[in-house]
Tab-separated table of C-alpha atoms and ligand atoms in Angstrom:
chain	number	residue	atom	x	y	z
A	1	MET	CA	-110.647	-85.881	225.208
A	2	ALA	CA	-112.208	-89.327	225.541
A	3	VAL	CA	-114.156	-89.960	222.376
A	4	GLN	CA	-117.117	-92.296	222.177
A	5	LEU	CA	-117.032	-93.931	218.753
A	6	PRO	CA	-120.394	-95.145	217.453
A	7	ASP	CA	-121.006	-98.893	217.192
A	8	GLY	CA	-119.956	-100.196	213.795
A	9	TYR	CA	-117.401	-97.425	213.188
A	10	LYS	CA	-114.803	-98.757	210.699
A	11	PRO	CA	-111.639	-96.778	209.902
A	12	GLY	CA	-111.159	-96.594	206.140
A	13	LEU	CA	-114.836	-97.605	205.758
A	14	GLU	CA	-113.650	-101.228	205.747
A	15	GLY	CA	-116.613	-103.536	205.201
A	16	VAL	CA	-119.079	-100.621	205.142
A	17	VAL	CA	-121.839	-100.926	202.535
A	18	ALA	CA	-122.083	-97.488	200.901
A	19	GLY	CA	-124.571	-98.137	198.093
A	20	THR	CA	-126.092	-100.588	195.647
A	21	THR	CA	-125.009	-101.245	192.069
A	22	GLY	CA	-126.027	-103.386	189.126
A	23	ILE	CA	-122.608	-103.116	187.522
A	24	CYS	CA	-120.194	-105.309	189.443
A	25	GLU	CA	-120.253	-108.024	192.078
A	26	ILE	CA	-117.228	-109.020	194.119
A	27	ASP	CA	-117.459	-112.131	196.264
A	28	PRO	CA	-114.089	-112.889	197.843
A	29	ALA	CA	-115.553	-115.997	199.510
A	30	ILE	CA	-115.792	-117.689	196.117
A	31	ASP	CA	-113.017	-115.705	194.404
A	32	ALA	CA	-115.564	-114.142	192.093
A	33	LEU	CA	-115.451	-110.876	190.168
A	34	ILE	CA	-118.534	-110.422	188.045
A	35	TYR	CA	-119.283	-107.672	185.511
A	36	ARG	CA	-123.051	-107.420	184.974
A	37	GLY	CA	-123.444	-111.167	185.542
A	38	TYR	CA	-120.374	-112.379	183.616
A	39	ALA	CA	-117.120	-113.615	185.164
A	40	ALA	CA	-114.412	-111.006	184.513
A	41	TYR	CA	-111.722	-113.637	183.809
A	42	GLU	CA	-113.952	-115.230	181.157
A	43	LEU	CA	-114.513	-111.838	179.531
A	44	ALA	CA	-110.756	-111.182	179.636
A	45	GLN	CA	-110.123	-114.478	177.857
A	46	GLN	CA	-112.895	-114.359	175.298
A	47	ALA	CA	-114.166	-110.830	174.739
A	48	LEU	CA	-112.651	-107.551	173.599
A	49	TYR	CA	-112.421	-104.395	175.693
A	50	SER	CA	-114.952	-102.625	173.464
A	51	GLU	CA	-117.507	-105.402	174.122
A	52	VAL	CA	-116.870	-105.171	177.861
A	53	ALA	CA	-117.158	-101.369	177.819
A	54	TYR	CA	-120.510	-101.782	176.046
A	55	LEU	CA	-121.581	-104.377	178.627
A	56	LEU	CA	-120.680	-102.099	181.536
A	57	LEU	CA	-122.361	-99.037	180.023
A	58	TYR	CA	-125.513	-100.642	178.596
A	59	GLY	CA	-125.963	-103.622	180.934
A	60	LYS	CA	-125.883	-106.288	178.205
A	61	LEU	CA	-123.398	-107.797	175.786
A	62	PRO	CA	-123.729	-106.251	172.316
A	63	THR	CA	-124.909	-108.082	169.212
A	64	VAL	CA	-122.635	-107.972	166.150
A	65	ALA	CA	-124.566	-104.983	164.769
A	66	GLU	CA	-124.593	-103.127	168.097
A	67	LEU	CA	-120.862	-103.663	168.556
A	68	GLU	CA	-120.151	-102.389	165.058
A	69	VAL	CA	-122.030	-99.152	165.762
A	70	PHE	CA	-120.357	-98.798	169.176
A	71	ARG	CA	-116.871	-99.355	167.757
A	72	ASP	CA	-117.506	-96.837	164.987
A	73	GLU	CA	-118.593	-94.293	167.593
A	74	LEU	CA	-115.470	-94.915	169.681
A	75	THR	CA	-113.208	-94.766	166.624
A	76	ARG	CA	-114.710	-91.439	165.500
A	77	GLU	CA	-114.266	-89.979	168.977
A	78	ARG	CA	-110.558	-90.829	169.373
A	79	VAL	CA	-109.315	-87.504	168.038
A	80	LEU	CA	-108.593	-84.788	170.635
A	81	PRO	CA	-109.653	-81.174	170.376
A	82	PRO	CA	-106.536	-79.356	168.984
A	83	PHE	CA	-106.595	-77.133	172.075
A	84	ALA	CA	-106.087	-80.199	174.321
A	85	LEU	CA	-102.982	-81.248	172.401
A	86	LYS	CA	-101.637	-77.700	172.574
A	87	VAL	CA	-102.093	-77.647	176.348
A	88	LEU	CA	-100.463	-81.080	176.788
A	89	LYS	CA	-97.494	-79.905	174.705
A	90	SER	CA	-97.101	-76.786	176.829
A	91	LEU	CA	-96.969	-78.574	180.212
A	92	PRO	CA	-93.699	-78.464	182.163
A	93	LYS	CA	-91.624	-81.575	181.549
A	94	LYS	CA	-91.848	-82.636	185.182
A	95	THR	CA	-95.673	-82.722	185.171
A	96	LEU	CA	-96.812	-86.024	186.690
A	97	PRO	CA	-98.408	-88.215	183.999
A	98	MET	CA	-101.625	-88.597	186.030
A	99	THR	CA	-101.795	-84.803	186.445
A	100	ALA	CA	-101.313	-84.389	182.698
A	101	LEU	CA	-104.152	-86.879	182.230
A	102	GLN	CA	-106.411	-84.847	184.531
A	103	ILE	CA	-105.543	-81.739	182.507
A	104	GLY	CA	-106.210	-83.533	179.198
A	105	ILE	CA	-109.634	-84.686	180.437
A	106	ALA	CA	-110.448	-81.190	181.725
A	107	CYS	CA	-109.572	-79.788	178.281
A	108	CYS	CA	-111.970	-82.281	176.667
A	109	GLN	CA	-114.688	-81.127	179.078
A	110	THR	CA	-114.397	-77.581	177.738
A	111	TYR	CA	-115.264	-78.909	174.252
A	112	ASP	CA	-117.966	-81.378	175.233
A	113	PRO	CA	-121.428	-80.335	174.019
A	114	ASP	CA	-123.223	-82.241	176.819
A	115	VAL	CA	-121.218	-81.202	179.901
A	116	GLU	CA	-124.174	-80.218	182.063
A	117	ASN	CA	-126.765	-82.554	180.585
A	118	TYR	CA	-127.059	-85.532	182.973
A	119	SER	CA	-129.705	-87.518	181.075
A	120	VAL	CA	-128.736	-91.159	180.509
A	121	GLU	CA	-128.376	-90.485	176.761
A	122	ALA	CA	-126.081	-87.481	177.255
A	123	ASN	CA	-124.066	-89.299	179.923
A	124	LEU	CA	-123.639	-92.295	177.605
A	125	ALA	CA	-122.435	-89.980	174.826
A	126	LYS	CA	-119.888	-88.410	177.205
A	127	ALA	CA	-118.779	-91.818	178.476
A	128	LYS	CA	-118.056	-92.976	174.933
A	129	ARG	CA	-116.074	-89.813	174.210
A	130	LEU	CA	-114.052	-90.303	177.389
A	131	ILE	CA	-113.371	-93.997	176.704
A	132	ALA	CA	-112.310	-93.110	173.148
A	133	LYS	CA	-110.194	-90.042	173.904
A	134	THR	CA	-108.344	-91.153	177.036
A	135	PRO	CA	-105.981	-93.548	175.181
A	136	THR	CA	-105.124	-90.689	172.785
A	137	ILE	CA	-104.309	-88.456	175.766
A	138	VAL	CA	-102.235	-91.155	177.505
A	139	ALA	CA	-100.296	-91.951	174.332
A	140	ALA	CA	-99.634	-88.245	173.741
A	141	ILE	CA	-98.398	-87.865	177.335
A	142	SER	CA	-96.093	-90.844	176.879
A	143	ARG	CA	-94.555	-89.515	173.654
A	144	LEU	CA	-94.255	-85.920	174.831
A	145	ARG	CA	-92.356	-87.143	177.913
A	146	ASP	CA	-89.875	-88.744	175.507
A	147	GLY	CA	-89.606	-85.533	173.467
A	148	LYS	CA	-91.507	-87.088	170.543
A	149	PRO	CA	-94.536	-85.669	168.718
A	150	PRO	CA	-97.928	-87.313	169.424
A	151	ILE	CA	-99.249	-89.702	166.779
A	152	ALA	CA	-102.808	-89.386	165.458
A	153	PRO	CA	-105.117	-92.371	166.027
A	154	ASP	CA	-105.430	-94.942	163.230
A	155	PRO	CA	-109.113	-95.715	162.568
A	156	LYS	CA	-108.210	-99.100	161.054
A	157	LEU	CA	-106.863	-100.387	164.381
A	158	SER	CA	-108.736	-101.818	167.375
A	159	HIS	CA	-108.947	-99.914	170.670
A	160	ALA	CA	-105.908	-101.687	172.174
A	161	ALA	CA	-103.835	-101.915	168.978
A	162	ASN	CA	-104.431	-98.251	168.222
A	163	PHE	CA	-103.252	-97.252	171.706
A	164	LEU	CA	-100.019	-99.231	171.376
A	165	TYR	CA	-99.517	-97.795	167.895
A	166	MET	CA	-100.005	-94.235	169.193
A	167	VAL	CA	-97.407	-94.887	171.928
A	168	THR	CA	-94.740	-96.673	169.887
A	169	GLY	CA	-95.421	-95.617	166.290
A	170	LYS	CA	-95.548	-99.306	165.332
A	171	GLU	CA	-98.570	-101.507	164.821
A	172	PRO	CA	-98.367	-104.183	167.540
A	173	GLU	CA	-98.406	-107.896	166.784
A	174	PRO	CA	-101.969	-109.238	167.151
A	175	VAL	CA	-100.924	-111.440	170.105
A	176	VAL	CA	-99.602	-108.397	171.989
A	177	ALA	CA	-102.672	-106.297	171.181
A	178	LYS	CA	-104.999	-109.071	172.405
A	179	ALA	CA	-103.049	-109.604	175.633
A	180	PHE	CA	-102.977	-105.848	176.275
A	181	ASP	CA	-106.718	-105.714	175.606
A	182	SER	CA	-107.225	-108.492	178.187
A	183	THR	CA	-105.333	-106.504	180.836
A	184	MET	CA	-107.676	-103.595	180.117
A	185	ILE	CA	-110.683	-105.869	180.678
A	186	LEU	CA	-109.286	-107.029	184.023
A	187	TYR	CA	-108.748	-103.381	184.980
A	188	ALA	CA	-112.106	-102.158	183.615
A	189	GLU	CA	-114.264	-102.327	186.732
A	190	HIS	CA	-114.088	-103.158	190.431
A	191	GLY	CA	-117.131	-102.030	192.400
A	192	TYR	CA	-116.696	-99.298	195.029
A	193	ASN	CA	-112.900	-99.109	194.872
A	194	ALA	CA	-111.409	-95.812	196.072
A	195	SER	CA	-111.281	-94.043	192.692
A	196	THR	CA	-114.793	-95.089	191.671
A	197	PHE	CA	-116.043	-94.005	195.076
A	198	SER	CA	-114.452	-90.589	194.665
A	199	ALA	CA	-116.097	-90.308	191.220
A	200	LEU	CA	-119.407	-91.143	192.897
A	201	VAL	CA	-118.935	-88.547	195.637
A	202	THR	CA	-118.220	-85.900	192.989
A	203	SER	CA	-121.117	-86.879	190.737
A	204	SER	CA	-123.502	-87.109	193.724
A	205	THR	CA	-123.163	-83.325	194.167
A	206	LEU	CA	-124.603	-83.085	190.637
A	207	SER	CA	-121.226	-82.236	189.242
A	208	ASP	CA	-120.474	-83.363	185.694
A	209	MET	CA	-118.945	-86.603	184.412
A	210	HIS	CA	-115.588	-85.082	183.408
A	211	SER	CA	-115.160	-83.509	186.853
A	212	ALA	CA	-115.994	-86.841	188.498
A	213	VAL	CA	-113.421	-88.581	186.295
A	214	VAL	CA	-110.788	-85.972	187.170
A	215	SER	CA	-111.471	-86.718	190.880
A	216	ALA	CA	-111.155	-90.439	190.179
A	217	ILE	CA	-107.817	-90.001	188.387
A	218	GLY	CA	-106.429	-88.081	191.367
A	219	THR	CA	-107.524	-90.923	193.643
A	220	LEU	CA	-106.212	-93.688	191.399
A	221	ARG	CA	-102.769	-92.098	191.325
A	222	GLY	CA	-101.942	-93.017	194.938
A	223	SER	CA	-99.561	-95.922	195.503
A	224	LEU	CA	-102.086	-97.827	197.636
A	225	HIS	CA	-104.422	-97.903	194.602
A	226	GLY	CA	-103.511	-97.656	190.888
A	227	GLY	CA	-100.050	-96.247	191.549
A	228	ALA	CA	-99.116	-99.745	192.726
A	229	ASN	CA	-98.495	-101.047	189.185
A	230	ARG	CA	-95.680	-98.574	188.712
A	231	GLY	CA	-94.541	-99.254	192.306
A	232	ALA	CA	-94.430	-102.998	191.629
A	233	ILE	CA	-92.076	-102.737	188.663
A	234	GLU	CA	-89.892	-100.318	190.609
A	235	VAL	CA	-89.569	-102.940	193.364
A	236	LEU	CA	-88.580	-105.632	190.848
A	237	LEU	CA	-86.080	-103.357	189.132
A	238	LYS	CA	-84.635	-102.433	192.508
A	239	ILE	CA	-84.163	-106.091	193.529
A	240	ARG	CA	-82.884	-106.953	190.015
A	241	ASP	CA	-81.243	-110.239	190.964
A	242	ALA	CA	-83.387	-113.306	191.820
A	243	LYS	CA	-80.728	-114.343	194.362
A	244	LYS	CA	-81.372	-111.174	196.355
A	245	VAL	CA	-85.136	-111.677	196.735
A	246	GLU	CA	-85.061	-113.364	200.150
A	247	SER	CA	-82.788	-110.827	201.821
A	248	TRP	CA	-84.594	-107.875	200.191
A	249	VAL	CA	-88.001	-109.090	201.391
A	250	ALA	CA	-86.731	-109.810	204.899
A	251	LYS	CA	-85.274	-106.303	205.172
A	252	ALA	CA	-88.373	-104.585	203.749
A	253	LEU	CA	-90.744	-106.499	206.033
A	254	ALA	CA	-88.534	-105.864	209.073
A	255	LYS	CA	-88.876	-102.143	208.308
A	256	LYS	CA	-92.683	-102.665	208.042
A	257	GLU	CA	-92.616	-101.497	204.433
A	258	LYS	CA	-95.602	-102.156	202.207
A	259	ILE	CA	-94.462	-104.009	199.106
A	260	MET	CA	-96.253	-102.635	196.088
A	261	GLY	CA	-98.384	-105.071	194.130
A	262	PHE	CA	-99.246	-107.220	197.149
A	263	GLY	CA	-102.313	-107.285	199.379
A	264	HIS	CA	-105.854	-106.087	198.945
A	265	ARG	CA	-108.563	-104.615	201.144
A	266	ILE	CA	-111.182	-107.135	200.004
A	267	TYR	CA	-109.271	-110.148	198.670
A	268	LYS	CA	-107.283	-111.835	201.393
A	269	ASN	CA	-106.673	-115.243	199.722
A	270	ILE	CA	-106.459	-114.400	196.052
A	271	ASP	CA	-107.126	-111.374	193.867
A	272	THR	CA	-109.346	-113.007	191.251
A	273	ARG	CA	-107.765	-110.910	188.484
A	274	THR	CA	-104.218	-112.031	189.240
A	275	PRO	CA	-104.133	-115.590	187.822
A	276	TYR	CA	-105.004	-114.460	184.308
A	277	MET	CA	-102.714	-111.407	184.535
A	278	LYS	CA	-99.978	-113.871	185.491
A	279	VAL	CA	-100.755	-116.084	182.492
A	280	LEU	CA	-100.481	-113.039	180.190
A	281	ALA	CA	-97.128	-112.083	181.721
A	282	GLU	CA	-95.835	-115.657	181.615
A	283	GLU	CA	-96.851	-116.222	177.982
A	284	THR	CA	-95.235	-112.938	176.989
A	285	ALA	CA	-92.039	-113.779	178.882
A	286	ARG	CA	-91.882	-117.150	177.102
A	287	ARG	CA	-92.583	-115.605	173.700
A	288	ILE	CA	-89.858	-112.963	173.963
A	289	GLY	CA	-87.393	-115.205	175.816
A	290	ASP	CA	-87.333	-113.181	179.057
A	291	THR	CA	-85.313	-114.995	181.695
A	292	LYS	CA	-85.062	-112.135	184.159
A	293	ILE	CA	-88.099	-110.120	185.172
A	294	TYR	CA	-90.834	-112.795	185.078
A	295	PRO	CA	-88.812	-115.411	187.032
A	296	LEU	CA	-87.837	-112.667	189.501
A	297	ALA	CA	-91.500	-111.728	189.919
A	298	VAL	CA	-92.435	-115.360	190.604
A	299	LYS	CA	-89.663	-115.598	193.193
A	300	LEU	CA	-90.884	-112.474	194.982
A	301	GLU	CA	-94.449	-113.827	194.918
A	302	GLU	CA	-93.225	-117.053	196.546
A	303	ALA	CA	-91.227	-115.142	199.169
A	304	MET	CA	-94.238	-112.966	200.070
A	305	LYS	CA	-96.385	-116.083	200.384
A	306	ARG	CA	-93.841	-117.718	202.690
A	307	GLU	CA	-93.096	-114.654	204.814
A	308	LYS	CA	-96.498	-112.959	205.100
A	309	ASN	CA	-98.972	-115.141	203.225
A	310	ILE	CA	-99.964	-112.070	201.206
A	311	PRO	CA	-100.906	-112.728	197.558
A	312	PRO	CA	-100.079	-110.472	194.607
A	313	ASN	CA	-102.868	-108.213	193.403
A	314	VAL	CA	-103.938	-107.245	189.874
A	315	ASP	CA	-101.230	-104.583	189.598
A	316	TYR	CA	-98.335	-106.967	190.128
A	317	TYR	CA	-98.400	-109.043	186.956
A	318	ALA	CA	-99.959	-106.182	184.970
A	319	ALA	CA	-96.739	-104.278	185.692
A	320	VAL	CA	-94.621	-107.275	184.610
A	321	PHE	CA	-96.635	-107.610	181.402
A	322	TYR	CA	-96.400	-103.892	180.527
A	323	TYR	CA	-92.663	-103.987	181.197
A	324	LEU	CA	-92.202	-107.019	178.975
A	325	ILE	CA	-93.999	-105.376	176.066
A	326	GLY	CA	-91.681	-102.387	176.374
A	327	LEU	CA	-93.925	-99.735	177.940
A	328	LYS	CA	-92.402	-97.115	180.222
A	329	LYS	CA	-93.386	-97.395	183.892
A	330	GLU	CA	-94.634	-93.774	183.987
A	331	ILE	CA	-97.687	-94.703	181.934
A	332	TYR	CA	-98.719	-97.891	183.768
A	333	THR	CA	-101.115	-96.016	186.064
A	334	PRO	CA	-102.521	-93.856	183.220
A	335	ILE	CA	-103.174	-97.156	181.383
A	336	PHE	CA	-105.097	-98.369	184.433
A	337	ALA	CA	-107.100	-95.105	184.268
A	338	MET	CA	-107.923	-95.497	180.581
A	339	ALA	CA	-109.129	-99.054	181.207
A	340	ARG	CA	-111.125	-98.112	184.331
A	341	MET	CA	-112.827	-95.314	182.355
A	342	ALA	CA	-115.569	-97.785	181.349
A	343	GLY	CA	-116.206	-98.650	185.007
A	344	TRP	CA	-116.043	-95.070	186.289
A	345	THR	CA	-118.406	-93.709	183.656
A	346	SER	CA	-120.872	-96.608	184.128
A	347	HIS	CA	-121.017	-95.856	187.855
A	348	ILE	CA	-121.444	-92.113	187.237
A	349	ILE	CA	-124.381	-92.858	184.921
A	350	GLU	CA	-125.898	-95.133	187.580
A	351	GLN	CA	-125.360	-92.465	190.261
A	352	HIS	CA	-126.934	-89.670	188.215
A	353	ALA	CA	-129.913	-91.895	187.393
A	354	HIS	CA	-130.714	-92.430	191.122
A	355	ASN	CA	-128.862	-89.596	192.774
A	356	ARG	CA	-128.629	-88.958	196.483
A	357	LEU	CA	-125.881	-86.703	197.830
A	358	ILE	CA	-123.087	-88.781	199.409
A	359	ARG	CA	-122.307	-87.047	202.667
A	360	PRO	CA	-121.077	-89.214	205.560
A	361	GLU	CA	-120.454	-88.013	209.092
A	362	CYS	CA	-117.396	-88.009	211.293
A	363	VAL	CA	-116.682	-88.048	215.017
A	364	TYR	CA	-115.096	-84.870	216.382
A	365	THR	CA	-111.897	-85.466	218.371
A	366	GLY	CA	-110.657	-81.875	218.757
A	367	PRO	CA	-110.901	-79.432	221.673
A	368	ARG	CA	-114.141	-77.866	222.878
A	369	GLY	CA	-115.185	-74.803	224.847
A	370	LEU	CA	-112.174	-72.570	224.035
A	371	SER	CA	-112.617	-68.806	224.560
A	372	PHE	CA	-111.798	-66.547	221.621
A	373	VAL	CA	-108.680	-64.420	222.079
A	374	PRO	CA	-108.399	-61.322	219.837
A	375	LEU	CA	-105.450	-61.495	217.404
A	376	ILE	CA	-103.536	-58.706	219.133
A	377	ASP	CA	-103.618	-60.514	222.495
A	378	ARG	CA	-102.567	-63.950	221.180
A	379	LYS	CA	-99.186	-65.237	222.323
B	426	COA	N1	-96.611	-105.499	201.922
B	426	COA	C1	-96.335	-105.841	203.174
B	426	COA	N2	-97.270	-106.026	204.121
B	426	COA	C2	-98.543	-105.845	203.761
B	426	COA	C3	-98.911	-105.497	202.465
B	426	COA	C4	-97.887	-105.314	201.529
B	426	COA	N3	-98.157	-104.963	200.263
B	426	COA	N4	-100.247	-105.387	202.390
B	426	COA	C5	-100.716	-105.672	203.599
B	426	COA	N5	-99.694	-105.942	204.431
B	426	COA	C6	-99.776	-106.317	205.835
B	426	COA	C7	-99.861	-105.077	206.706
B	426	COA	O1	-98.592	-104.580	207.055
B	426	COA	C8	-100.627	-105.613	207.879
B	426	COA	O2	-99.754	-106.438	208.628
B	426	COA	P1	-99.782	-106.449	210.225
B	426	COA	O3	-101.158	-106.950	210.562
B	426	COA	O4	-98.676	-107.353	210.572
B	426	COA	O5	-99.566	-105.018	210.628
B	426	COA	C9	-101.638	-106.554	207.232
B	426	COA	O6	-101.015	-107.016	206.037
B	426	COA	C10	-102.966	-105.888	206.890
B	426	COA	O7	-102.702	-104.780	206.049
B	426	COA	P2	-103.574	-103.486	205.970
B	426	COA	O8	-102.737	-102.377	205.410
B	426	COA	O9	-104.293	-103.228	207.248
B	426	COA	O10	-104.656	-103.914	204.931
B	426	COA	P3	-105.578	-102.934	204.131
B	426	COA	O11	-106.804	-103.685	203.806
B	426	COA	O12	-105.760	-101.612	204.785
B	426	COA	O13	-104.646	-102.659	202.872
B	426	COA	C11	-103.734	-102.371	200.797
B	426	COA	C12	-104.860	-103.025	201.597
B	426	COA	C13	-103.966	-102.624	199.331
B	426	COA	C14	-103.734	-100.856	201.044
B	426	COA	C15	-102.381	-102.965	201.232
B	426	COA	O14	-102.378	-104.357	201.024
B	426	COA	C16	-101.192	-102.310	200.532
B	426	COA	O15	-100.735	-101.244	200.951
B	426	COA	N6	-100.694	-102.943	199.436
B	426	COA	C17	-99.603	-102.359	198.657
B	426	COA	C18	-100.156	-101.361	197.655
B	426	COA	C19	-100.894	-102.045	196.542
B	426	COA	O16	-100.394	-102.982	195.933
B	426	COA	N7	-102.083	-101.498	196.224
B	426	COA	C20	-102.906	-101.989	195.136
B	426	COA	C21	-104.132	-102.658	195.649
B	426	COA	S1	-105.043	-103.411	194.345
């Protein structure tokens, strides 16, 4: 059937404007990523994740007093309902970490006192609980996968330091905690990316924040989106030897393979988050004396530039950094989710405050005019 596609039809909604937002501005023409008016790279260098989460949720940077209250709220909310931990412990060992995260969030929903209250105040309260509890869930998932018992949050530690402590059982060095915190800031928000968009679609039906976040986690998991950070380290570990980069890339490109951690739907010259991610990975490599994975990553970046002129995206050096600080690849994408929680929940609040059902149309390409044949007569 010849199908007439409407003018302006864009597969994958490429370039389609699907809404307005006061949260994030992306301008690839000037390599800019802006959170509520502030350059994301500047926030990553100078602020802490808790300040950025406040900025995204409330629309302004906090004062000292406001940040203190906000941090106290987050710290108090880190603990999981005992039922959630019980469920996480009872999951089959092969449960995908992002599925376990969805289950952990769904468990928290069953305990949340404001599930079906969509006022800005109630949504803010839920957002804070989600931002606070998700690291506890991710750390528990990480330890349970290794056959170790989860560790309770330490209220004395910052958001990032506490997460690393709950994963490893050791308080991280301040330099590692700060660098990890910076990666979370770079991951915190990115406009109408696929996972945020799926959260918006869910919340636009007047479904609740936890359900929208569960949708977003399912969307983030895919290798073309957040799953790429795990994919990127797998590529590097597969290549292993810097001398093999050229031949590996040539073979992969000849087979038309997508190399994880490269390319972006919006950024074609540079992913504005990558340079600072690269600095964090490079500084860490230098500090710990890594002579393997970081140089290999740089070599692959150069080969991709030469062969396809495709730059690395945010996930590429995030993966290198997480590897260098000793985190297991299975939790790289859950870490992305726990960082993006501030962005997702801010967008859900914005959506609920000005809701209109998101319901696009599609062009039918199937058959028409068929005559019904009763079941018994069908061949
Ligand atoms: N490796 C190899 N080639 C790639 C590539 C990659 N990672 N990303 C894009 N390309 C190539 C495509 O093969 C295509 O080449 P062609 O024109 O010769 O066929 C061209 O670049 C355009 O790619 P396309 O897939 O149409 O771009 P897109 O806007 O739909 O895709 C991504 C964006 C992110 C889906 C894509 O770059 C990708 O799959 N990257 C790997 C996964 C990843 O890192 N995702 C995280 C994004 S933050």
